[in-house]
Amino acid sequence: MSDLAAPDIELVSVQVLREVLSHQRRMRGGGCTGDVCPQCVRHHLDTVRSAMESGRRIEFVLPAFPTKSPNPAKVLGPLPDLAEELALRFLNQLCERITELYPPGAAILICSDGRVFNDLLGVSDENVTGYARALDAMITRIGAGHLEQFTLDDVYSNAGHEDMRTMLAAGYAPTIEELREEVRGGGAPLAMYRGITRFMLEDLSGPHYTGTRSALQRKCRELAYRVIQRSRAWGDLLDRLFPTAVRLSIHPQPCGTEKIGILLADTPDAWLTPWHSVAVESGGRFTLMKRAEAEQAGARQAFTEGRPSHYVLEPADPTTITGEHHDR
Ligand SMILES: [Zn+2]
């Protein structure tokens, strides 16, 4: 049993949700109001309160950190770098602040979904494995004790990678026709479909692509449905495996729905994630940018232990002429 009395549980669970929702990634026109949305607090209150009533730590499930984009114009390479590290530190600090409010603490289960759809993105299973192992090592190295990783490999531990995806889709995925119907209805499903189609276009239009733009667009619209199908299957499986957890999402969510959209870093683009970008330090502050855009802005690569980890951009100085003497 919890040491907290009933009125305290009510108060502290609201404080915990206010802490989480102060980093909410909101859907434009999604219905949220105020600095911290009271409807969203109310919607998730029971889940947090029941964890507190039994004295358990508060658990969050976040499908995220799949694998690096295969497009070298967006990222430094296939392994996690400072962009991921900043996001992991941010999530761990969020849990530390929750633990100050509620001593049994909080944990975020990062449900890496790379294995769920890497074949559709043109990313090898070896790269997914390498990314997940390096992310685990990073969690340990930075001492992010509130974070744990969970992958499809943990669900079907003895199966081959292709069989894992087949079993997941067979057990949990909606049909493509059901998804088309949802997207035709507009709103959040349409926004998600458009966002994923845009990512597929960016990821697959790298230097290896030789066909026409319109053929690629057709292919990406098809693939986007399959990515959503697998993601939905993964989400449903996670709901069954972790029924008492609060569901987080990297995507903006409408007000008062099952998932809380959450920010991962200080970035103005609601769709920019560490695995589609590079970290750029400028004047002591970090932001995320696509690699090509960082280089065009004059940022130079920085290294950690001999490997490129991020970019550094000198803050704009009106007294110097820029653009002529940068070392590339
Ligand atoms: Zn809301």
mmCIF file of C-alpha atoms and ligand atoms in Angstrom:
data_model
loop_
_atom_site.group_PDB
_atom_site.id
_atom_site.type_symbol
_atom_site.label_atom_id
_atom_site.label_comp_id
_atom_site.label_asym_id
_atom_site.label_seq_id
_atom_site.Cartn_x
_atom_site.Cartn_y
_atom_site.Cartn_z
ATOM 1 C CA MET A 1 0.000 0.000 0.000
ATOM 2 C CA SER A 2 0.996 3.577 -0.597
ATOM 3 C CA ASP A 3 1.982 5.854 2.280
ATOM 4 C CA LEU A 4 -0.080 8.621 0.744
ATOM 5 C CA ALA A 5 -3.565 9.325 2.134
ATOM 6 C CA ALA A 6 -6.449 9.512 -0.339
ATOM 7 C CA PRO A 7 -6.623 13.320 -0.700
ATOM 8 C CA ASP A 8 -2.837 13.400 -1.210
ATOM 9 C CA ILE A 9 -3.065 10.784 -3.944
ATOM 10 C CA GLU A 10 -5.553 12.988 -5.769
ATOM 11 C CA LEU A 11 -3.293 16.034 -5.394
ATOM 12 C CA VAL A 12 -0.028 14.307 -6.303
ATOM 13 C CA SER A 13 -1.477 12.484 -9.300
ATOM 14 C CA VAL A 14 -2.614 15.841 -10.689
ATOM 15 C CA GLN A 15 0.895 17.249 -10.044
ATOM 16 C CA VAL A 16 2.474 14.286 -11.859
ATOM 17 C CA LEU A 17 0.233 14.730 -14.877
ATOM 18 C CA ARG A 18 0.856 18.484 -14.912
ATOM 19 C CA GLU A 19 4.594 17.750 -15.045
ATOM 20 C CA VAL A 20 4.125 15.375 -18.021
ATOM 21 C CA LEU A 21 1.654 17.617 -19.826
ATOM 22 C CA SER A 22 3.920 20.656 -19.535
ATOM 23 C CA HIS A 23 5.906 18.906 -22.314
ATOM 24 C CA GLN A 24 2.845 17.943 -24.317
ATOM 25 C CA ARG A 25 3.080 17.828 -28.100
ATOM 26 C CA ARG A 26 -0.340 19.084 -29.085
ATOM 27 C CA MET A 27 -2.248 18.623 -32.261
ATOM 28 C CA ARG A 28 -3.148 21.939 -33.872
ATOM 29 C CA GLY A 29 -6.906 22.363 -33.442
ATOM 30 C CA GLY A 30 -6.939 19.207 -31.281
ATOM 31 C CA GLY A 31 -8.985 20.851 -28.513
ATOM 32 C CA CYS A 32 -6.379 21.291 -25.732
ATOM 33 C CA THR A 33 -6.608 24.495 -23.692
ATOM 34 C CA GLY A 34 -4.425 26.384 -21.188
ATOM 35 C CA ASP A 35 -0.708 26.001 -20.403
ATOM 36 C CA VAL A 36 -1.468 22.536 -19.019
ATOM 37 C CA CYS A 37 -4.658 21.092 -20.457
ATOM 38 C CA PRO A 38 -7.204 20.294 -17.678
ATOM 39 C CA GLN A 39 -9.178 17.878 -19.889
ATOM 40 C CA CYS A 40 -6.023 15.870 -20.611
ATOM 41 C CA VAL A 41 -5.151 15.811 -16.867
ATOM 42 C CA ARG A 42 -8.626 14.447 -16.102
ATOM 43 C CA HIS A 43 -8.446 11.875 -18.871
ATOM 44 C CA HIS A 44 -5.313 10.160 -17.495
ATOM 45 C CA LEU A 45 -5.950 10.699 -13.783
ATOM 46 C CA ASP A 46 -7.362 7.237 -13.030
ATOM 47 C CA THR A 47 -4.337 5.442 -14.500
ATOM 48 C CA VAL A 48 -1.867 7.474 -12.426
ATOM 49 C CA ARG A 49 -4.037 7.326 -9.304
ATOM 50 C CA SER A 50 -4.366 3.541 -9.392
ATOM 51 C CA ALA A 51 -0.576 3.147 -9.633
ATOM 52 C CA MET A 52 -0.257 5.386 -6.551
ATOM 53 C CA GLU A 53 -2.981 3.600 -4.614
ATOM 54 C CA SER A 54 -1.047 0.351 -4.844
ATOM 55 C CA GLY A 55 2.287 2.085 -4.223
ATOM 56 C CA ARG A 56 3.670 1.047 -7.634
ATOM 57 C CA ARG A 57 5.987 3.163 -9.727
ATOM 58 C CA ILE A 58 4.169 5.035 -12.490
ATOM 59 C CA GLU A 59 4.918 3.431 -15.837
ATOM 60 C CA PHE A 60 4.836 5.080 -19.230
ATOM 61 C CA VAL A 61 4.991 3.276 -22.565
ATOM 62 C CA LEU A 62 6.553 5.206 -25.450
ATOM 63 C CA PRO A 63 6.838 3.646 -28.918
ATOM 64 C CA ALA A 64 9.852 5.521 -30.284
ATOM 65 C CA PHE A 65 13.570 5.333 -31.189
ATOM 66 C CA PRO A 66 13.057 2.849 -34.085
ATOM 67 C CA THR A 67 16.230 3.170 -36.173
ATOM 68 C CA LYS A 68 18.058 6.000 -37.932
ATOM 69 C CA SER A 69 16.588 7.282 -41.186
ATOM 70 C CA PRO A 70 18.437 5.674 -44.119
ATOM 71 C CA ASN A 71 18.777 9.086 -45.791
ATOM 72 C CA PRO A 72 22.317 10.510 -45.252
ATOM 73 C CA ALA A 73 21.000 14.025 -45.940
ATOM 74 C CA LYS A 74 19.111 13.835 -42.638
ATOM 75 C CA VAL A 75 21.350 11.960 -40.189
ATOM 76 C CA LEU A 76 25.021 11.218 -39.414
ATOM 77 C CA GLY A 77 24.748 7.426 -39.772
ATOM 78 C CA PRO A 78 22.932 4.281 -38.586
ATOM 79 C CA LEU A 79 23.819 4.505 -34.870
ATOM 80 C CA PRO A 80 22.353 6.695 -32.118
ATOM 81 C CA ASP A 81 24.308 9.919 -31.520
ATOM 82 C CA LEU A 82 23.979 13.075 -29.440
ATOM 83 C CA ALA A 83 20.463 13.672 -30.857
ATOM 84 C CA GLU A 84 19.238 10.486 -29.148
ATOM 85 C CA GLU A 85 21.299 11.179 -26.017
ATOM 86 C CA LEU A 86 19.637 14.577 -25.511
ATOM 87 C CA ALA A 87 16.168 13.024 -25.870
ATOM 88 C CA LEU A 88 17.000 10.186 -23.443
ATOM 89 C CA ARG A 89 18.355 12.675 -20.894
ATOM 90 C CA PHE A 90 15.200 14.762 -21.292
ATOM 91 C CA LEU A 91 12.928 11.743 -20.685
ATOM 92 C CA ASN A 92 14.983 10.555 -17.711
ATOM 93 C CA GLN A 93 14.873 14.028 -16.141
ATOM 94 C CA LEU A 94 11.097 14.038 -16.546
ATOM 95 C CA CYS A 95 10.994 10.795 -14.511
ATOM 96 C CA GLU A 96 13.336 12.298 -11.896
ATOM 97 C CA ARG A 97 10.974 15.232 -11.420
ATOM 98 C CA ILE A 98 8.031 12.814 -11.055
ATOM 99 C CA THR A 99 10.029 10.851 -8.463
ATOM 100 C CA GLU A 100 10.455 14.047 -6.421
ATOM 101 C CA LEU A 101 6.656 14.314 -6.321
ATOM 102 C CA TYR A 102 6.057 10.587 -5.788
ATOM 103 C CA PRO A 103 8.989 8.639 -4.252
ATOM 104 C CA PRO A 104 8.125 5.148 -5.664
ATOM 105 C CA GLY A 105 9.049 6.855 -8.907
ATOM 106 C CA ALA A 106 8.404 6.569 -12.600
ATOM 107 C CA ALA A 107 9.774 4.648 -15.547
ATOM 108 C CA ILE A 108 9.480 5.104 -19.281
ATOM 109 C CA LEU A 109 9.541 1.902 -21.319
ATOM 110 C CA ILE A 110 10.944 2.865 -24.715
ATOM 111 C CA CYS A 111 9.245 0.431 -27.077
ATOM 112 C CA SER A 112 11.626 0.692 -30.031
ATOM 113 C CA ASP A 113 9.588 -0.080 -33.114
ATOM 114 C CA GLY A 114 12.379 -0.402 -35.673
ATOM 115 C CA ARG A 115 11.927 -4.156 -36.097
ATOM 116 C CA VAL A 116 8.206 -3.594 -36.628
ATOM 117 C CA PHE A 117 8.627 -1.825 -39.997
ATOM 118 C CA ASN A 118 12.309 -1.523 -40.988
ATOM 119 C CA ASP A 119 11.738 -3.670 -44.108
ATOM 120 C CA LEU A 120 9.278 -1.030 -45.382
ATOM 121 C CA LEU A 121 11.844 1.751 -44.821
ATOM 122 C CA GLY A 122 14.648 -0.093 -46.591
ATOM 123 C CA VAL A 123 16.635 -0.468 -43.345
ATOM 124 C CA SER A 124 18.398 -3.795 -42.667
ATOM 125 C CA ASP A 125 17.649 -5.926 -39.619
ATOM 126 C CA GLU A 126 21.365 -5.670 -38.739
ATOM 127 C CA ASN A 127 21.074 -1.880 -38.528
ATOM 128 C CA VAL A 128 17.977 -2.197 -36.308
ATOM 129 C CA THR A 129 19.871 -4.554 -33.987
ATOM 130 C CA GLY A 130 22.903 -2.245 -33.934
ATOM 131 C CA TYR A 131 20.769 0.802 -33.143
ATOM 132 C CA ALA A 132 18.874 -0.944 -30.319
ATOM 133 C CA ARG A 133 22.088 -2.283 -28.719
ATOM 134 C CA ALA A 134 23.767 1.103 -28.912
ATOM 135 C CA LEU A 135 20.686 2.746 -27.394
ATOM 136 C CA ASP A 136 20.831 0.285 -24.472
ATOM 137 C CA ALA A 137 24.521 1.083 -24.005
ATOM 138 C CA MET A 138 23.748 4.802 -24.111
ATOM 139 C CA ILE A 139 21.024 4.455 -21.442
ATOM 140 C CA THR A 140 23.588 2.730 -19.203
ATOM 141 C CA ARG A 141 26.424 5.172 -19.985
ATOM 142 C CA ILE A 142 24.404 8.310 -19.178
ATOM 143 C CA GLY A 143 22.899 6.675 -16.063
ATOM 144 C CA ALA A 144 19.296 7.043 -17.252
ATOM 145 C CA GLY A 145 17.998 4.668 -14.595
ATOM 146 C CA HIS A 146 14.346 5.499 -15.235
ATOM 147 C CA LEU A 147 14.486 4.318 -18.859
ATOM 148 C CA GLU A 148 14.199 0.784 -20.193
ATOM 149 C CA GLN A 149 14.001 -0.554 -23.724
ATOM 150 C CA PHE A 150 11.499 -3.114 -25.021
ATOM 151 C CA THR A 151 11.470 -4.419 -28.612
ATOM 152 C CA LEU A 152 9.730 -6.948 -30.841
ATOM 153 C CA ASP A 153 12.741 -9.217 -30.186
ATOM 154 C CA ASP A 154 11.602 -9.415 -26.541
ATOM 155 C CA VAL A 155 8.117 -10.566 -27.603
ATOM 156 C CA TYR A 156 9.116 -13.313 -30.047
ATOM 157 C CA SER A 157 12.550 -14.110 -28.697
ATOM 158 C CA ASN A 158 13.121 -17.328 -30.670
ATOM 159 C CA ALA A 159 11.720 -16.283 -34.054
ATOM 160 C CA GLY A 160 13.468 -14.921 -37.150
ATOM 161 C CA HIS A 161 13.010 -11.225 -37.857
ATOM 162 C CA GLU A 162 10.666 -11.723 -40.836
ATOM 163 C CA ASP A 163 8.552 -14.189 -38.834
ATOM 164 C CA MET A 164 8.282 -11.703 -35.948
ATOM 165 C CA ARG A 165 6.738 -9.124 -38.271
ATOM 166 C CA THR A 166 4.389 -11.711 -39.811
ATOM 167 C CA MET A 167 3.181 -12.879 -36.389
ATOM 168 C CA LEU A 168 2.659 -9.321 -35.192
ATOM 169 C CA ALA A 169 0.654 -8.331 -38.283
ATOM 170 C CA ALA A 170 -1.395 -11.561 -38.242
ATOM 171 C CA GLY A 171 -2.294 -11.144 -34.575
ATOM 172 C CA TYR A 172 -2.950 -7.431 -34.211
ATOM 173 C CA ALA A 173 -3.033 -5.382 -37.446
ATOM 174 C CA PRO A 174 -6.153 -3.718 -38.870
ATOM 175 C CA THR A 175 -6.745 -4.240 -42.623
ATOM 176 C CA ILE A 176 -5.512 -1.662 -45.150
ATOM 177 C CA GLU A 177 -9.150 -1.067 -46.150
ATOM 178 C CA GLU A 178 -10.072 -0.211 -42.528
ATOM 179 C CA LEU A 179 -7.179 2.242 -42.404
ATOM 180 C CA ARG A 180 -8.134 3.875 -45.750
ATOM 181 C CA GLU A 181 -11.624 4.415 -44.384
ATOM 182 C CA GLU A 182 -10.200 6.140 -41.269
ATOM 183 C CA VAL A 183 -7.896 8.370 -43.328
ATOM 184 C CA ARG A 184 -10.803 9.362 -45.611
ATOM 185 C CA GLY A 185 -12.576 10.590 -42.467
ATOM 186 C CA GLY A 186 -9.885 13.298 -41.996
ATOM 187 C CA GLY A 187 -8.655 14.575 -38.607
ATOM 188 C CA ALA A 188 -5.874 12.816 -36.710
ATOM 189 C CA PRO A 189 -5.624 9.712 -38.975
ATOM 190 C CA LEU A 190 -5.245 11.904 -42.085
ATOM 191 C CA ALA A 191 -2.576 14.051 -40.378
ATOM 192 C CA MET A 192 -0.694 10.894 -39.360
ATOM 193 C CA TYR A 193 -0.931 9.451 -42.892
ATOM 194 C CA ARG A 194 0.356 12.681 -44.454
ATOM 195 C CA GLY A 195 3.210 12.954 -41.960
ATOM 196 C CA ILE A 196 4.351 9.367 -42.519
ATOM 197 C CA THR A 197 4.068 9.717 -46.312
ATOM 198 C CA ARG A 198 6.271 12.827 -46.104
ATOM 199 C CA PHE A 199 8.871 10.920 -44.054
ATOM 200 C CA MET A 200 8.854 7.977 -46.448
ATOM 201 C CA LEU A 201 9.418 10.358 -49.375
ATOM 202 C CA GLU A 202 12.355 11.992 -47.617
ATOM 203 C CA ASP A 203 13.831 8.704 -46.460
ATOM 204 C CA LEU A 204 13.544 6.881 -49.789
ATOM 205 C CA SER A 205 14.531 9.757 -52.103
ATOM 206 C CA GLY A 206 18.198 9.517 -51.095
ATOM 207 C CA PRO A 207 21.046 9.177 -53.617
ATOM 208 C CA HIS A 208 20.164 5.529 -54.404
ATOM 209 C CA TYR A 209 16.757 6.317 -55.860
ATOM 210 C CA THR A 210 16.671 6.464 -59.675
ATOM 211 C CA GLY A 211 12.947 6.438 -60.632
ATOM 212 C CA THR A 212 10.521 9.321 -61.175
ATOM 213 C CA ARG A 213 9.137 11.532 -58.421
ATOM 214 C CA SER A 214 5.523 10.526 -59.124
ATOM 215 C CA ALA A 215 6.345 6.791 -58.988
ATOM 216 C CA LEU A 216 8.064 7.363 -55.644
ATOM 217 C CA GLN A 217 5.045 9.285 -54.343
ATOM 218 C CA ARG A 218 2.724 6.408 -55.294
ATOM 219 C CA LYS A 219 5.039 3.909 -53.622
ATOM 220 C CA CYS A 220 5.290 6.005 -50.440
ATOM 221 C CA ARG A 221 1.526 6.429 -50.138
ATOM 222 C CA GLU A 222 1.195 2.620 -50.329
ATOM 223 C CA LEU A 223 4.027 2.069 -47.842
ATOM 224 C CA ALA A 224 2.622 4.660 -45.415
ATOM 225 C CA TYR A 225 -0.509 2.542 -44.993
ATOM 226 C CA ARG A 226 1.620 -0.500 -44.239
ATOM 227 C CA VAL A 227 3.738 1.449 -41.723
ATOM 228 C CA ILE A 228 0.562 2.645 -39.970
ATOM 229 C CA GLN A 229 -0.825 -0.912 -40.059
ATOM 230 C CA ARG A 230 2.261 -2.321 -38.325
ATOM 231 C CA SER A 231 2.508 0.598 -35.865
ATOM 232 C CA ARG A 232 -1.106 0.073 -34.896
ATOM 233 C CA ALA A 233 -0.453 -3.644 -34.380
ATOM 234 C CA TRP A 234 2.567 -2.808 -32.195
ATOM 235 C CA GLY A 235 0.488 -0.328 -30.185
ATOM 236 C CA ASP A 236 -2.298 -2.871 -29.625
ATOM 237 C CA LEU A 237 0.190 -5.499 -28.516
ATOM 238 C CA LEU A 238 1.768 -3.023 -26.075
ATOM 239 C CA ASP A 239 -1.666 -2.138 -24.656
ATOM 240 C CA ARG A 240 -2.213 -5.821 -23.884
ATOM 241 C CA LEU A 241 1.250 -6.338 -22.427
ATOM 242 C CA PHE A 242 1.247 -3.138 -20.320
ATOM 243 C CA PRO A 243 -2.404 -2.417 -19.479
ATOM 244 C CA THR A 244 -1.646 -0.245 -16.440
ATOM 245 C CA ALA A 245 0.850 2.088 -18.156
ATOM 246 C CA VAL A 246 0.212 5.626 -19.399
ATOM 247 C CA ARG A 247 0.616 5.659 -23.180
ATOM 248 C CA LEU A 248 2.885 8.347 -24.603
ATOM 249 C CA SER A 249 3.391 9.131 -28.285
ATOM 250 C CA ILE A 250 5.926 11.148 -30.244
ATOM 251 C CA HIS A 251 3.061 12.287 -32.502
ATOM 252 C CA PRO A 252 0.723 15.154 -31.583
ATOM 253 C CA GLN A 253 -2.565 13.794 -30.223
ATOM 254 C CA PRO A 254 -6.071 15.249 -29.983
ATOM 255 C CA CYS A 255 -7.290 16.378 -26.536
ATOM 256 C CA GLY A 256 -8.408 13.787 -23.992
ATOM 257 C CA THR A 257 -7.529 10.656 -25.978
ATOM 258 C CA GLU A 258 -5.713 7.463 -24.937
ATOM 259 C CA LYS A 259 -2.210 8.766 -25.724
ATOM 260 C CA ILE A 260 -0.320 11.845 -24.579
ATOM 261 C CA GLY A 261 1.798 13.407 -27.328
ATOM 262 C CA ILE A 262 5.185 14.270 -25.802
ATOM 263 C CA LEU A 263 8.112 16.431 -26.904
ATOM 264 C CA LEU A 264 11.556 14.803 -26.981
ATOM 265 C CA ALA A 265 13.731 17.877 -27.336
ATOM 266 C CA ASP A 266 13.785 21.584 -27.915
ATOM 267 C CA THR A 267 12.759 21.737 -31.578
ATOM 268 C CA PRO A 268 10.364 24.038 -33.420
ATOM 269 C CA ASP A 269 9.301 21.337 -35.921
ATOM 270 C CA ALA A 270 6.711 19.086 -34.276
ATOM 271 C CA TRP A 271 7.699 16.230 -36.583
ATOM 272 C CA LEU A 272 11.491 16.397 -36.230
ATOM 273 C CA THR A 273 12.793 13.490 -34.152
ATOM 274 C CA PRO A 274 16.351 12.490 -33.146
ATOM 275 C CA TRP A 275 16.364 9.610 -35.642
ATOM 276 C CA HIS A 276 15.468 11.937 -38.565
ATOM 277 C CA SER A 277 17.963 14.664 -37.725
ATOM 278 C CA VAL A 278 21.244 15.727 -36.114
ATOM 279 C CA ALA A 279 21.848 17.671 -32.897
ATOM 280 C CA VAL A 280 23.181 21.180 -33.492
ATOM 281 C CA GLU A 281 24.785 23.204 -30.685
ATOM 282 C CA SER A 282 24.783 26.960 -31.057
ATOM 283 C CA GLY A 283 25.699 29.386 -28.284
ATOM 284 C CA GLY A 284 25.255 26.690 -25.617
ATOM 285 C CA ARG A 285 21.785 25.644 -26.821
ATOM 286 C CA PHE A 286 20.853 22.511 -28.743
ATOM 287 C CA THR A 287 18.355 22.094 -31.516
ATOM 288 C CA LEU A 288 17.589 19.389 -34.062
ATOM 289 C CA MET A 289 18.093 19.961 -37.789
ATOM 290 C CA LYS A 290 18.313 17.817 -40.878
ATOM 291 C CA ARG A 291 21.983 17.162 -41.553
ATOM 292 C CA ALA A 292 21.993 18.852 -44.983
ATOM 293 C CA GLU A 293 20.334 21.966 -43.528
ATOM 294 C CA ALA A 294 22.857 22.124 -40.688
ATOM 295 C CA GLU A 295 25.714 21.913 -43.192
ATOM 296 C CA GLN A 296 24.138 24.536 -45.452
ATOM 297 C CA ALA A 297 23.892 26.851 -42.430
ATOM 298 C CA GLY A 298 27.663 26.467 -41.950
ATOM 299 C CA ALA A 299 27.663 24.074 -38.989
ATOM 300 C CA ARG A 300 30.759 21.901 -38.544
ATOM 301 C CA GLN A 301 30.894 18.291 -37.355
ATOM 302 C CA ALA A 302 31.882 17.578 -33.771
ATOM 303 C CA PHE A 303 33.286 14.241 -32.597
ATOM 304 C CA THR A 304 33.049 12.133 -29.449
ATOM 305 C CA GLU A 305 35.535 9.276 -29.037
ATOM 306 C CA GLY A 306 36.494 9.539 -32.699
ATOM 307 C CA ARG A 307 32.943 9.257 -34.052
ATOM 308 C CA PRO A 308 30.834 12.141 -35.405
ATOM 309 C CA SER A 309 28.220 12.930 -32.761
ATOM 310 C CA HIS A 310 26.675 16.321 -33.590
ATOM 311 C CA TYR A 311 27.215 19.724 -35.235
ATOM 312 C CA VAL A 312 28.341 23.073 -33.892
ATOM 313 C CA LEU A 313 27.036 26.287 -35.413
ATOM 314 C CA GLU A 314 28.737 29.556 -34.501
ATOM 315 C CA PRO A 315 26.063 32.022 -33.388
ATOM 316 C CA ALA A 316 25.391 34.680 -36.038
ATOM 317 C CA ASP A 317 27.729 37.625 -35.469
ATOM 318 C CA PRO A 318 26.863 40.760 -37.439
ATOM 319 C CA THR A 319 30.473 42.027 -37.338
ATOM 320 C CA THR A 320 31.918 39.127 -39.358
ATOM 321 C CA ILE A 321 31.372 38.084 -42.944
ATOM 322 C CA THR A 322 30.245 34.456 -43.003
ATOM 323 C CA GLY A 323 30.051 31.914 -45.774
ATOM 324 C CA GLU A 324 33.596 32.219 -47.208
ATOM 325 C CA HIS A 325 36.032 30.724 -44.734
ATOM 326 C CA HIS A 326 34.247 27.738 -43.273
ATOM 327 C CA ASP A 327 36.159 24.496 -43.102
ATOM 328 C CA ARG A 328 33.967 21.703 -44.361
HETATM 329 ZN ZN ZN B 1 -6.173 18.383 -23.787
#
